[in-house]
Amino acid sequence: MTTASTTRTRVVVVGGGPAGLLLSHLLHLAGIESVVLDHREHDEIATTHRAGILERDSVRLLVDSGASERVLTEGDRHGGIYLRFGGVSHHVDFEALVGASVWLYPQTAVFRDLHATRSAAAGDLRYGVSDVQVLDVAEPRVTYTGTDGRTHEVVAEVVVGADGSRSVCRPLVADRKQYLREYPFAWFGILAQAPRSAPELVYARSEKGFALISQRTPDVQRMYFQCDPGEDPTGWSDERIWEELQGRVAGVDDFGLQTGPVLERSVLPFRSFVQTPLRHDRLVLAGDAGHTVPPTGAKGLNLAMADVRVLAEELERFLLKGQADALETYTDRALARVWKAQHFSYWMTTMLHRSPDSEDFDEARQLGELESLVSSTAGSTYLAEGYTGWPTV
Ligand code: DHB
């Protein structure tokens, strides 16, 4: 095999989504150069709709590192959510409970800001490459086929797998243990041209299943409802989608679901997954490559950003101070938060969704759980703390 080029850098990052770009940005601030590779085209990532909620510390990280100011001017601060069950909405006031808010700011905007920031600093970002292969994790070497059709090579001191749930880096961790939980449902997600239905997000539990009324802009809304994992979104008319959503938010109060043309529809996968360790030799995993959560509570991007914050610190110790233990401590530091978020996402999911094998007992118990949450400060404080994000350590 002849290589058309060899690039030497300190860190090669496989994956140019928000996690990979944020890491490359934080490393750049510390004076550590990196190369970012992604098999997707820039425009594909920029237009793929994902979750829209940022925890307090995710926002701080974007603002304090200079990656995004727009999150404060274009994002919407939300001081709480509504839990809707028994046909009534109950407000959970995060500000009153824990003195924190979250920000509605879509992942596409986070990507746009990070990409602009790295591009302005002449970051080495290589999108649309194919056949990315990590050939060595002791003396990291990654090859790929470039947009010119030729083989290129990147040689680095560390390789980071920030390449999502179908990671090519994940299987390279030897002696790995994997934890998996699958769910008998998925989410049907839509973008719709419609006004807002409520000032904050509405998480609804009903006998027909779960629904989430989220937002994007004053005229475009994001909504989800629980569906069968094998559901084909193309077979659904707008009328059928609105009927399904309406059935799940129907109630005895005056809640009015605002409807309009459906602009996009897709089915989102649903699973809980953790791999440990997150490191093998000089390869480390960050974000979905190492762990995934079900979407309820929007923890995925926030966890990826928390990983990257810790990883940037450890890489700085490893590469600039020569502290050999730095990569070892990464797994424990990152997974401490990951397992809290795993529990939180699992808990929110099971509290609000209907299982196909659900019996009367399960239904009544679920209502008891929701009632004990909204009727007590002690009950709702855990939700407020987990949703806005645990303090970073
Ligand atoms: C969104 C997605 C989520 O999974 C969630 O819990 C809240 C909001 C969203 O896409 O807006």
CSV table of C-alpha atoms and ligand atoms in Angstrom, one decimal, residues 49-53 81 104-107 187 190-191 201 203 210 212-216 221-224 268 270 294-300 344 348 387, ligand 1:
chain,number,residue,atom,x,y,z
A,49,HIS,CA,-31.6,16.6,14.0
A,50,ARG,CA,-30.7,15.3,17.4
A,51,ALA,CA,-31.6,16.5,20.9
A,52,GLY,CA,-31.9,20.1,21.9
A,53,ILE,CA,-31.3,20.5,25.6
A,81,ILE,CA,-40.3,21.3,32.6
A,104,LEU,CA,-32.8,24.8,24.5
A,105,TYR,CA,-30.1,24.9,21.9
A,106,PRO,CA,-30.1,22.2,19.2
A,107,GLN,CA,-27.2,19.9,18.6
A,187,TRP,CA,-39.4,7.3,19.6
A,190,ILE,CA,-41.0,15.1,14.1
A,191,LEU,CA,-40.2,18.7,13.2
A,201,LEU,CA,-41.0,21.3,27.5
A,203,TYR,CA,-43.1,15.3,29.1
A,210,PHE,CA,-45.3,8.7,26.1
A,212,LEU,CA,-42.6,14.9,24.5
A,213,ILE,CA,-43.5,18.4,23.2
A,214,SER,CA,-40.3,20.2,22.7
A,215,GLN,CA,-39.4,23.3,20.7
A,216,ARG,CA,-36.9,24.7,18.2
A,221,GLN,CA,-41.4,22.7,17.0
A,222,ARG,CA,-39.8,19.3,17.8
A,223,MET,CA,-42.0,16.5,19.2
A,224,TYR,CA,-41.7,12.9,19.9
A,268,LEU,CA,-34.9,7.1,17.0
A,270,PHE,CA,-33.5,3.4,22.1
A,294,PRO,CA,-32.1,6.4,25.7
A,295,PRO,CA,-33.1,9.9,24.6
A,296,THR,CA,-35.5,10.7,27.6
A,297,GLY,CA,-33.9,13.6,29.4
A,298,ALA,CA,-31.5,14.5,26.6
A,299,LYS,CA,-28.3,13.4,28.3
A,300,GLY,CA,-26.4,12.1,25.2
A,344,PHE,CA,-31.4,9.0,35.3
A,348,MET,CA,-37.2,8.9,33.4
A,387,TYR,CA,-32.0,17.2,34.4
B,1,DHB,C1,-35.3,17.0,23.1
B,1,DHB,C2,-34.9,15.7,23.1
B,1,DHB,C3,-35.0,15.0,24.3
B,1,DHB,O1,-34.6,13.7,24.3
B,1,DHB,C4,-35.4,15.6,25.5
B,1,DHB,O2,-35.4,14.8,26.6
B,1,DHB,C5,-35.7,16.9,25.5
B,1,DHB,C6,-35.7,17.6,24.3
B,1,DHB,C7,-35.3,17.8,21.9
B,1,DHB,O3,-34.9,17.3,20.8
B,1,DHB,O4,-35.7,19.0,21.9
